[in-house]
XYZ file of C-alpha atoms in Angstrom:
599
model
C -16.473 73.478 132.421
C -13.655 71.291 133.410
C -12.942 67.834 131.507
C -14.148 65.789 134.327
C -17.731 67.369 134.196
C -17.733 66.698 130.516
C -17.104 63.328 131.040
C -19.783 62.900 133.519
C -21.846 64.727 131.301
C -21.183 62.287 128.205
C -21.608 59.105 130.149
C -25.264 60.343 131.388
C -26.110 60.824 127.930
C -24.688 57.762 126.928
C -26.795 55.477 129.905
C -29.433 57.609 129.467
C -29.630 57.018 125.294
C -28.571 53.100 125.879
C -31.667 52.619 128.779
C -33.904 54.474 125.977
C -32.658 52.265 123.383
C -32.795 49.528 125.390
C -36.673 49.920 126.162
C -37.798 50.826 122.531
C -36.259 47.049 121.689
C -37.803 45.174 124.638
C -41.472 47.380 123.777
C -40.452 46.824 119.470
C -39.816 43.215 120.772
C -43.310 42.537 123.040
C -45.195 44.257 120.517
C -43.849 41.784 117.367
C -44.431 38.842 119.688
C -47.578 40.132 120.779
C -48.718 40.077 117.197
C -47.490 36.628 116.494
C -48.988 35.129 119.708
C -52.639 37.178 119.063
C -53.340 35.714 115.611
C -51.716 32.192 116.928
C -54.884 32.666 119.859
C -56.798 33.328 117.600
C -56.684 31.192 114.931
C -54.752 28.245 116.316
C -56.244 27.828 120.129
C -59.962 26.903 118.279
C -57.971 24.457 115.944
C -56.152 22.515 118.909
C -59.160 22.172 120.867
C -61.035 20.389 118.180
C -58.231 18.197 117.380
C -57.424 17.264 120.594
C -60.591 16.289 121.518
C -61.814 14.403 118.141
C -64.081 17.141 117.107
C -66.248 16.854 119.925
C -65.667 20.569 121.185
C -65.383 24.213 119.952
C -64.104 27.145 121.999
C -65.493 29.965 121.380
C -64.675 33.707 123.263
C -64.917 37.275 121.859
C -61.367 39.267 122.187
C -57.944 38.178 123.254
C -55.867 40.281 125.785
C -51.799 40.015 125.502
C -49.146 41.946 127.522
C -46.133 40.531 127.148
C -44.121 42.603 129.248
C -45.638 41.045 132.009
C -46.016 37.581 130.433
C -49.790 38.075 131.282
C -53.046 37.551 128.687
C -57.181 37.075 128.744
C -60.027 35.903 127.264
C -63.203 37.352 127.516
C -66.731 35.945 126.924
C -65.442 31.736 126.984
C -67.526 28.983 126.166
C -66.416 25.314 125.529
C -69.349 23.156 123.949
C -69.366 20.299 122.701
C -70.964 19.467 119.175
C -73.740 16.971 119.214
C -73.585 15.720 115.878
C -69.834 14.468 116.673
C -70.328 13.394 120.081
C -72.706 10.511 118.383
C -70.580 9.776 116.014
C -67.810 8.762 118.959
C -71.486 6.839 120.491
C -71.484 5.182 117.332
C -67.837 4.165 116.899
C -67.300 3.347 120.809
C -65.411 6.055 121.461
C -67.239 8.984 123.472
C -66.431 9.730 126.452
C -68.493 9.262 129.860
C -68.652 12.834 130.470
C -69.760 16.188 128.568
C -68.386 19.308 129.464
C -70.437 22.735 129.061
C -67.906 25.495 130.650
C -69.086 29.203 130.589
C -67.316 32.265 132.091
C -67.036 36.119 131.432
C -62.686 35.815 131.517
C -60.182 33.573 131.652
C -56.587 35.073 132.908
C -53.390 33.567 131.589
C -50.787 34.712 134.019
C -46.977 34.203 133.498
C -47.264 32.622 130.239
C -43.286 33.148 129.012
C -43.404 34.479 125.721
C -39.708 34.482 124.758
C -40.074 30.286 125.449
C -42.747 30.260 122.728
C -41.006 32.350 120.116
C -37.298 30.797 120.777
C -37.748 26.787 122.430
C -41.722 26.367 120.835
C -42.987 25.793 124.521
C -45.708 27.329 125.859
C -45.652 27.155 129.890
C -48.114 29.130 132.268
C -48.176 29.994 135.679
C -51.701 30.253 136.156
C -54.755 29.438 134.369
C -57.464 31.222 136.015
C -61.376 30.874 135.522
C -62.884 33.207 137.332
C -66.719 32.190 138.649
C -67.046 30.013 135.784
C -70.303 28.068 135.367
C -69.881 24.247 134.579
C -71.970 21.413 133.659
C -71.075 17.736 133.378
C -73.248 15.353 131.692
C -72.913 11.452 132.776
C -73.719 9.157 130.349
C -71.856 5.704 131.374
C -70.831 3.553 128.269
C -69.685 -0.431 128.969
C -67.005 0.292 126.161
C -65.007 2.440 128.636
C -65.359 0.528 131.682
C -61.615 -0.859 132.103
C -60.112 2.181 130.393
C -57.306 3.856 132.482
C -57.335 7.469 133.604
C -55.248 8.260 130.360
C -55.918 9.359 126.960
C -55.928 6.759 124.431
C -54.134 8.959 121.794
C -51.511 11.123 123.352
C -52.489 14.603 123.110
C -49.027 15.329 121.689
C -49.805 14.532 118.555
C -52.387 17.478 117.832
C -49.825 20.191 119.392
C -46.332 18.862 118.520
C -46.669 20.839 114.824
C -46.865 23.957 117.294
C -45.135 23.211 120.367
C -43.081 20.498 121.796
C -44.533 21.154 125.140
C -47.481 22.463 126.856
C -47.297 22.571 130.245
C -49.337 24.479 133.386
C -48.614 24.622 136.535
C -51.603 25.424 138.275
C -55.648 25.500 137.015
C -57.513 27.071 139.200
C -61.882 27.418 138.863
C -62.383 29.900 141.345
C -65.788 30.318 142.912
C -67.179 27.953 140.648
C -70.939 26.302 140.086
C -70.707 23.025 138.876
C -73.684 20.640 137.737
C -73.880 17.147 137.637
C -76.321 15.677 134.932
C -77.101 11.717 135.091
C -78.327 10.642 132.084
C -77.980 6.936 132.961
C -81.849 6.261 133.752
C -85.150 7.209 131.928
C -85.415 10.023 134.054
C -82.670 12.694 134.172
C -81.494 14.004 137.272
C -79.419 16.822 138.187
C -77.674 18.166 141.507
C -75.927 21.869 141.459
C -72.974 22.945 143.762
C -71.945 26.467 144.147
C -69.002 28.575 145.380
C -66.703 25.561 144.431
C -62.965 25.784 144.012
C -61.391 23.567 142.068
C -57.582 23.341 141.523
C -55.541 21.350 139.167
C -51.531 20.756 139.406
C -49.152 20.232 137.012
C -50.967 19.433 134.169
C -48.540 18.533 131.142
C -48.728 17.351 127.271
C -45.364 16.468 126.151
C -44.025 12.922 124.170
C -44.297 11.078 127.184
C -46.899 12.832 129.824
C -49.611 10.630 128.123
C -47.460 7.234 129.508
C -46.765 8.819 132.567
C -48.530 6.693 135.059
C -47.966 9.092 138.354
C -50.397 11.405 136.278
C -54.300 11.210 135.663
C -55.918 12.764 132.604
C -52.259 14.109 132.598
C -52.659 15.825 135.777
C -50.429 15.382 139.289
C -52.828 16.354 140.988
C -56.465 18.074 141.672
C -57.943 19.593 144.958
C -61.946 20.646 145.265
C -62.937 22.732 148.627
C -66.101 23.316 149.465
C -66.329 25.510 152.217
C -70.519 25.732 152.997
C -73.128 23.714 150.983
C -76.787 24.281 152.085
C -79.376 22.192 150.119
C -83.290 22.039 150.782
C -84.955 18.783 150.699
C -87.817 18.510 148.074
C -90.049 17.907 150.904
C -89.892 21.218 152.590
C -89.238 19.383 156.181
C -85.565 19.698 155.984
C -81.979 20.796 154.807
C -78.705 18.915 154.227
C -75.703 20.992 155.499
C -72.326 20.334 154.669
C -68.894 22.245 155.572
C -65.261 22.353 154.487
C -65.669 19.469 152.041
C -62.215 19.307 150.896
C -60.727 16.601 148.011
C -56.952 15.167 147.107
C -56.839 12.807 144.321
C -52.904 12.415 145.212
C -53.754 11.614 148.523
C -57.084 9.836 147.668
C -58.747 11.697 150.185
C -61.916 13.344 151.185
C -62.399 15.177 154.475
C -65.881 17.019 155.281
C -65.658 18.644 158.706
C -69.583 18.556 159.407
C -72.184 16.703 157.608
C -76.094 17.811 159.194
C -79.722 16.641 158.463
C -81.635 19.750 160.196
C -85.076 20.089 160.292
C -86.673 23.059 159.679
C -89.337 23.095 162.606
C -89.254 22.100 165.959
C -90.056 19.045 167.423
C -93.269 20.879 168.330
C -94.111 22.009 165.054
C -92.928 19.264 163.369
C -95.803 16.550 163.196
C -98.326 19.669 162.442
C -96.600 20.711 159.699
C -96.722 17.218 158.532
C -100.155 16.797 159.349
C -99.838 13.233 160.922
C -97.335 11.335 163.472
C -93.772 11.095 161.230
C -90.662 10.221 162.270
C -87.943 13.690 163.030
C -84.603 12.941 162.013
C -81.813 15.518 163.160
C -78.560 14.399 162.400
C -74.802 15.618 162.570
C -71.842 13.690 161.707
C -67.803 15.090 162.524
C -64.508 14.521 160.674
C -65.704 12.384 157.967
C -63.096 11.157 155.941
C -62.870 8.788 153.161
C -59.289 7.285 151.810
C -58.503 4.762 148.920
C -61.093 6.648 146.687
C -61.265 5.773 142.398
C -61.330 8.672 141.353
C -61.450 7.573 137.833
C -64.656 5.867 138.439
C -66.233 8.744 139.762
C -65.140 10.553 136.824
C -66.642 7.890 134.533
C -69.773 7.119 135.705
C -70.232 8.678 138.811
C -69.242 6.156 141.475
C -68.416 6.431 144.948
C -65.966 3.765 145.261
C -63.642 3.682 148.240
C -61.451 1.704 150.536
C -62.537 3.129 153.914
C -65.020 6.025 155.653
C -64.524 7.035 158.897
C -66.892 8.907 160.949
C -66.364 9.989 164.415
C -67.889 11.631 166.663
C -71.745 12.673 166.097
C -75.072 11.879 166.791
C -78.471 10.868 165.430
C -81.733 11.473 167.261
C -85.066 10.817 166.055
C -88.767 11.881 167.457
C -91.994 11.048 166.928
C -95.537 12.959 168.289
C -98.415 10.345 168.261
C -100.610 12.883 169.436
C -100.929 13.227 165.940
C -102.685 10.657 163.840
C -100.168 7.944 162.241
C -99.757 7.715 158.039
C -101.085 4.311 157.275
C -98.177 2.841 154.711
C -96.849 -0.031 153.423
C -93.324 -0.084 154.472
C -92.412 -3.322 152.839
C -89.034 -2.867 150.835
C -87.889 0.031 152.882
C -84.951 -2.000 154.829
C -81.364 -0.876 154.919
C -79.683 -3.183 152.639
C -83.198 -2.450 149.981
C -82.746 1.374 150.517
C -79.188 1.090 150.027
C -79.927 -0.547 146.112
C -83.004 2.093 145.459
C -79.996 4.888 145.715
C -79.093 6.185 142.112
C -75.982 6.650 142.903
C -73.398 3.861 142.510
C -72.083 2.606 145.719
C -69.385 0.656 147.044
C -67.868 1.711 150.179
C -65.190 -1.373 151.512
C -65.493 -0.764 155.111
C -67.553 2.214 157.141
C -65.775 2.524 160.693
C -68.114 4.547 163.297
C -67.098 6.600 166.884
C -68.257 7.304 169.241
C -71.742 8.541 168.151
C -74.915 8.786 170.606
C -78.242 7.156 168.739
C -81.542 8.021 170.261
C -85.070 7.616 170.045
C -88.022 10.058 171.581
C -91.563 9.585 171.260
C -94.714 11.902 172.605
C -97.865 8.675 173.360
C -101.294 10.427 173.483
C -102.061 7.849 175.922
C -99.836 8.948 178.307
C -99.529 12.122 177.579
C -95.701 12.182 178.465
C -92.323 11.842 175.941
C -90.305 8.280 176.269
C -86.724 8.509 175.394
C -84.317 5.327 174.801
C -80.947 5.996 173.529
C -78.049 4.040 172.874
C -74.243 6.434 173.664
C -70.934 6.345 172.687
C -71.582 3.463 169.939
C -68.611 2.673 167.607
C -67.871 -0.660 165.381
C -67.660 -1.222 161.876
C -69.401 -2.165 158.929
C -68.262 -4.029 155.527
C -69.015 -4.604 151.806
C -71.474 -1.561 151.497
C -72.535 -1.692 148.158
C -75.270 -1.364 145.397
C -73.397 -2.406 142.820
C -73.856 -5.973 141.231
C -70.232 -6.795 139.977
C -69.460 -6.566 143.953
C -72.642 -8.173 145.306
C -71.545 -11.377 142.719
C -68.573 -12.086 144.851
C -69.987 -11.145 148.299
C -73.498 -10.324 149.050
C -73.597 -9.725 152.760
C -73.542 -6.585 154.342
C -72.087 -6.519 157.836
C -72.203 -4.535 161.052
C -70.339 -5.156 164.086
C -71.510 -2.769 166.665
C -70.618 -1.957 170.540
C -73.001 0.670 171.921
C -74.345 1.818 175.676
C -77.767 1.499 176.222
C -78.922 4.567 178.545
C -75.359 4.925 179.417
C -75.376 2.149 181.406
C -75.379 -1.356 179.983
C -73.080 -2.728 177.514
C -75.010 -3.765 173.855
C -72.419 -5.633 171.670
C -75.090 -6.890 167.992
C -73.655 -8.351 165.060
C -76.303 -7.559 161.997
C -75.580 -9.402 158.540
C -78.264 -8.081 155.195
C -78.158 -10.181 152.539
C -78.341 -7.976 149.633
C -79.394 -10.528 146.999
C -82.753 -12.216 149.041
C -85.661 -11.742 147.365
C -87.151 -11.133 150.706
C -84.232 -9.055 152.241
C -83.122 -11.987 154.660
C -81.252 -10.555 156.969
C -80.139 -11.824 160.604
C -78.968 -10.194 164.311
C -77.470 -11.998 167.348
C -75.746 -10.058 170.120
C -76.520 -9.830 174.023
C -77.378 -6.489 176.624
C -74.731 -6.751 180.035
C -75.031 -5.746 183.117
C -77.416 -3.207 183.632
C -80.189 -1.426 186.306
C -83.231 -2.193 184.707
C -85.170 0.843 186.393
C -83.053 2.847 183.603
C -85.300 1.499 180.978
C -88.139 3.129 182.792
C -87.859 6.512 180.864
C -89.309 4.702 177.939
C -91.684 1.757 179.633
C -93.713 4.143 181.878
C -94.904 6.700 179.339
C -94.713 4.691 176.132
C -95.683 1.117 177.839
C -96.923 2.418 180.980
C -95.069 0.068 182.714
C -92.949 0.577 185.614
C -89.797 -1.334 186.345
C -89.547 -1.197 190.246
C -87.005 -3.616 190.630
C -84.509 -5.642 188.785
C -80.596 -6.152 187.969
C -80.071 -7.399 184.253
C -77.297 -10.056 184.171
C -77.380 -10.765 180.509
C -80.323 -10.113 177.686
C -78.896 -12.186 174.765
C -80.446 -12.936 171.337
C -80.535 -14.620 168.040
C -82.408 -13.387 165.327
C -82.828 -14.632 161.283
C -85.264 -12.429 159.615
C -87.202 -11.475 156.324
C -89.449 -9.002 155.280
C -92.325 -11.090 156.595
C -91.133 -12.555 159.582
C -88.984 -13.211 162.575
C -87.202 -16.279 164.127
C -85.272 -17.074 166.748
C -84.465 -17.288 170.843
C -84.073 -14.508 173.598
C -82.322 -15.875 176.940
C -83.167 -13.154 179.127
C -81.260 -13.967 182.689
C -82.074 -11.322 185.571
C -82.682 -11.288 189.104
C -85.048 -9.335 191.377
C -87.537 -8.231 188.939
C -90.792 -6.205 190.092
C -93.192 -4.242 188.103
C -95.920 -1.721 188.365
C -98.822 -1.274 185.967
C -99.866 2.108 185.599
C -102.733 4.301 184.237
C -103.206 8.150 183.302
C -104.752 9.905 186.073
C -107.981 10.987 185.567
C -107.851 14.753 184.541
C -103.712 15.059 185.272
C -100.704 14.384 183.304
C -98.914 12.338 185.937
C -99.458 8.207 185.721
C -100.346 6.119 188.777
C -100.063 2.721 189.485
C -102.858 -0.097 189.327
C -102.231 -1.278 192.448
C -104.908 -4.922 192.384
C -103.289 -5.712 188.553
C -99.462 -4.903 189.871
C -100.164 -6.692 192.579
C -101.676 -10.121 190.493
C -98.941 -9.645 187.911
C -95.984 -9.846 190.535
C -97.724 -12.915 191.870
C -99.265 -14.684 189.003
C -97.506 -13.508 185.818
C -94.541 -12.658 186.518
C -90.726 -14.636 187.328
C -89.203 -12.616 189.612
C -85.814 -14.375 188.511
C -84.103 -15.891 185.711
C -82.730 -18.423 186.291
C -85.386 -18.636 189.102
C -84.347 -20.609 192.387
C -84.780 -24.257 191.588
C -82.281 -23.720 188.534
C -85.356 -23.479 186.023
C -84.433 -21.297 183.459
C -86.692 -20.054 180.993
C -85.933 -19.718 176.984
C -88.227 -17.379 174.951
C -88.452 -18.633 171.189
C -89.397 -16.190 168.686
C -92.105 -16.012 165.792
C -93.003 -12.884 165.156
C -95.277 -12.032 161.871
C -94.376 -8.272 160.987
C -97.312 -6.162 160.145
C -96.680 -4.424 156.630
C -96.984 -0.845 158.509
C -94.037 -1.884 160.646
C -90.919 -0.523 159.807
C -87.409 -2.365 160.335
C -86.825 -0.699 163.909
C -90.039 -1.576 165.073
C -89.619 -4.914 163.719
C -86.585 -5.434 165.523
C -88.318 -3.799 168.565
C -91.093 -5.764 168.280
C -89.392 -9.138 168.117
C -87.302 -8.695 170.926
C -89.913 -7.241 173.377
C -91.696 -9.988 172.278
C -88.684 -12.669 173.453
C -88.528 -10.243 176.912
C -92.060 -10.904 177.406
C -91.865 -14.533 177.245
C -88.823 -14.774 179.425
C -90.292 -12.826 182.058
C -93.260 -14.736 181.729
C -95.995 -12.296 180.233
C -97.126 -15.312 177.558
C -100.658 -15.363 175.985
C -101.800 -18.009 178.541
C -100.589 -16.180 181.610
C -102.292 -13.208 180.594
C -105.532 -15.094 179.768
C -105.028 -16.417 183.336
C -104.715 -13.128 184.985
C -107.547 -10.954 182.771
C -109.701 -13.897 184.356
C -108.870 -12.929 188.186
C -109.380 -9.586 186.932
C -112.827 -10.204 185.261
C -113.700 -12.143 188.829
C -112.808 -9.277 190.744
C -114.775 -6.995 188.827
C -117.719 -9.081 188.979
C -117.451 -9.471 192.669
C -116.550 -5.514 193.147
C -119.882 -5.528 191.270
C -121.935 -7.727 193.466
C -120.635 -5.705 196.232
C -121.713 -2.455 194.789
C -125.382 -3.784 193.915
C -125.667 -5.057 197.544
C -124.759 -1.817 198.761
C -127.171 0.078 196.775
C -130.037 -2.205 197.826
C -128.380 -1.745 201.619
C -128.790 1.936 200.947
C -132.409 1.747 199.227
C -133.897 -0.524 201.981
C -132.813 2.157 204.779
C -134.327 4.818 202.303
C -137.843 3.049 202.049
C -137.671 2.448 206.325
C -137.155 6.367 206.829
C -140.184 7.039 205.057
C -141.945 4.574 206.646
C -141.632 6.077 209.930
């Protein structure tokens, strides 16, 4: 063996017995810190938690997993409860918090936790904190002790780990596939709502000497994201479900985007009313890219509040039918306006401004008279509405509710309405003025033959304008309805068909007694309809609305009580006299009888 060999020989031995050595420290090393961290988990982690949280919750979990080679570690079997007997002893000192977490899940993975920081700097920093499907409730309870507390701990959390570590700090939280409930306790009756397949992530979250003043961070966080990518949830009443998709959340940003919002029925519009077992309104609705910005998040988090600078909603639609073939529920719908709804919700509300796009609104309804379906719809309407809110701290300072609105009606003429609710009336006052433009009135005939059985023939509508102040008991007001041409056609259902046909005698009296063919007509007479209109209890606020303005149409167009007194008196002598002529023939027709047998 030559020298060189030897020496190549000797310095194998020599890497090889240095890379052995080498890994019996790093393993002796990761198995004495394994030991100290273990027992620190175990004894410590249970210790911190009820410090740092005033005794108001233990941790509990059955075996602790630590490889500190790979700077990884689990628990298995976690549950965080809180302990009652504490939690009202914070009630009784003003000092519990809004919320009450329960958290249960089968393992929670550390990953990347650094050992050699805790045993040589006293700083524990993770990568990851994962829960894996973890199951989490949060009880609401609102206390008026916390109300104008900031999104930071009163005491900083520092002070129950610095004896440990001068620094805890994780980079990312993540609940993966989580079900989280929501628990309000703020009425006599509890009420509960559960989300599933949540994920919930939470960045940079920090305790330190100053994280606690840090006011870029919330409850010492930078920031938290919640995606929801399907929620499904079926309406108490059976008739429906609520449908929601890629609901996704940035408190950073302040944001909330949900990609499609739905209200689906679960039968057809055929099915529908039997199901029901009377005539009931069908809602089917589906709303795109709705986004809300400037949202508190820390008053969600403390009593459950939706409070936000803006929602925007474009591009959807709403349609609503109705089969009166089916008998009609016989209710009191007195209280059940927009602006009362609005403060019957549960939920506190206070959205700034609501701006609306292009969405198409209609209404369809089946008349057992008739026999056919009227449809009136209103496209492409967009505008925006202010100050919606249940909440009495905002009502104080403004109580009106208002909607500016620019819609289509049948596509055709332009509908501008202003509506102001006065959220504080005793009797819901509310008020609408706006005006219809330019418009063929024979479009309005695909709801005024089947539902009204009424046919426009003829007319061009120059300007339908109209101011309204309402309660819950009645309407007041004017309609100037200015037209030109106008024509009409009475109809009936054809005896053993499904098609209408026109009254020709009544069409005819009712074009020449009743009825202005224009507005102004041509003498410059031009006629104002004032409005009273009593609303029946059974009404609801749409067909109050209807109601009062078909009403003010009526008028204008000259259809008033004494012009139809007038004309069901030509019709009553025309009856009579088609009478007469009948009896005369039949005693025509008996006389020529009694002179055949004669012969």
């Amino acid at each position: 063996m030559t020298f060189k060999k030897i020496i190549k020989s000797r310095k194998f031995k020599y890497i090889s017995f240095a890379f052995l050595f080498l890994i019996l420290v790093i393993l002796g090393v990761s198995w004495y810190i394994s030991g100290k961290i273990k027992p620190l988990v175990q004894q410590e982690l249970g210790a911190i938690v009820k410090k740092a949280t005033n005794g108001l919750y233990d941790i509990h979990f059955d075996q602790v997993h630590v490889n500190p080679l790979t700077g990884n570690a689990s628990l298995t079997k976690v549950r965080l409860v809180p302990d009652t007997v504490a939690y009202q002893k914070l009630v009784d000192e003003q000092k519990a918090p809004n919320n009450l977490y329960y958290i249960d899940l089968e393992k929670l993975s550390i990953k990347k936790f650094h050992p050699f920081k805790i045993y040589f700097n006293q700083q524990l920093e993770i990568d990851l904190l994962l829960f894996d499907q973890p199951h989490i409730t949060m009880v609401n309870r609102s206390f008026a002790f916390n109300e104008n507390k900031p999104p930071r701990p009163e005491k900083s959390p520092y002070d129950y780990i610095k004896s440990i570590f001068k620094a805890l700090h994780i980079r990312t939280i993540d609940f993966k596939n989580a079900s989280f409930k929501y628990v309000n306790k703020n009425d006599s009756t509890v009420e509960s709502d559960t989300v599933s397949n949540l994920t919930i992530t939470l960045k940079d979250w920090l305790i330190d000497s100053t994280s606690a003043e840090d006011k870029s961070r919330f409850y010492l966080l930078k920031d938290a994201y919640v995606y929801l990518n399907n929620y499904t949830y079926a309406t108490p009443d059976s008739m429906y479900y609520i449908k929601a998709s890629q609901f996704e959340f940035s408190a950073s940003a302040k944001k909330v985007n949900i990609k499609e919002f739905a209200l689906t029925p679960r039968y057809s519009e055929e099915e529908f009313a039997k199901v029901s077992g009377y005539a009931k309104d069908r809602y089917s609705l589906q709303l795109n890219n709705i986004d809300l910005s400037g949202i508190n998040l820390s008053s969600y988090i403390k009593r459950g509040e939706v409070l936000a600078d803006q929602m925007h909603i474009a591009n959807g639609f709403l349609s609503v039918f109705n089969d009166n073939s089916y008998p009609k529920l016989v209710k009191d719908k007195t209280g059940r306006f927009p602006h009362q709804l609005l403060q019957k919700i549960k939920i506190p509300i206070t959205l700034k401004k609501v701006l609306l796009q292009k969405l198409d609104i209609s209404y369809a309804e089946f008349d057992r008279k008739s026999k056919q379906r009227g449809r009136i719809s209103f496209n492409n309407t967009s505008g925006v509405i202010s100050n919606v809110t249940n909440q009495a701290k905002y009502k104080k300072i403004d109580p009106i509710i208002e909607a500016n609105l620019v819609s289509h009606l049948m596509e055709q003429g332009k509908l501008t309405v202003n509506f102001k609710f006065n959220t504080t009336a005793p009797k819901a006052d509310f008020s609408y003025q706006g005006q219809l433009q330019d418009m063929d009135g024979r479009q309005l005939n695909y709801i005024t033959r089947p539902l009204a059985m009424v046919q426009v023939k003829n007319c061009l509508i120059r300007k339908l304008a109209f101011d309204i102040k309402a309660n819950e008991d009645v309407a007041t007001g004017r309609v100037k309805f200015v037209y030109n041409d106008l024509s009409l056609g009475l109809m009936k259902q054809h005896e053993g068909g499904q098609r209408l046909q026109r009254l020709g005698l009544l069409s005819l009296l009712a074009n020449a007694i009743i009825i202005h063919s224009d507005n102004p007509s041509d003498d410059g007479k031009f006629t104002v309809a004032p409005i009273n209109y009593k609303r029946k209890p059974t009404g609801s606020f749409f067909n109050f609305i209807w109601k009062t303005l078909f009403q003010g149409v009526k008028y204008s167009v000259g259809f008033t009580p004494e012009k139809i007194a007038e004309i069901k008196g030509y019709v009553s002598k025309f009856e009579n006299m088609k009478d007469e002529r009948e009896k005369r023939r039949m005693r025509r027709e008996l006389r020529k009888s009694e002179r055949l047998k004669n012969r």
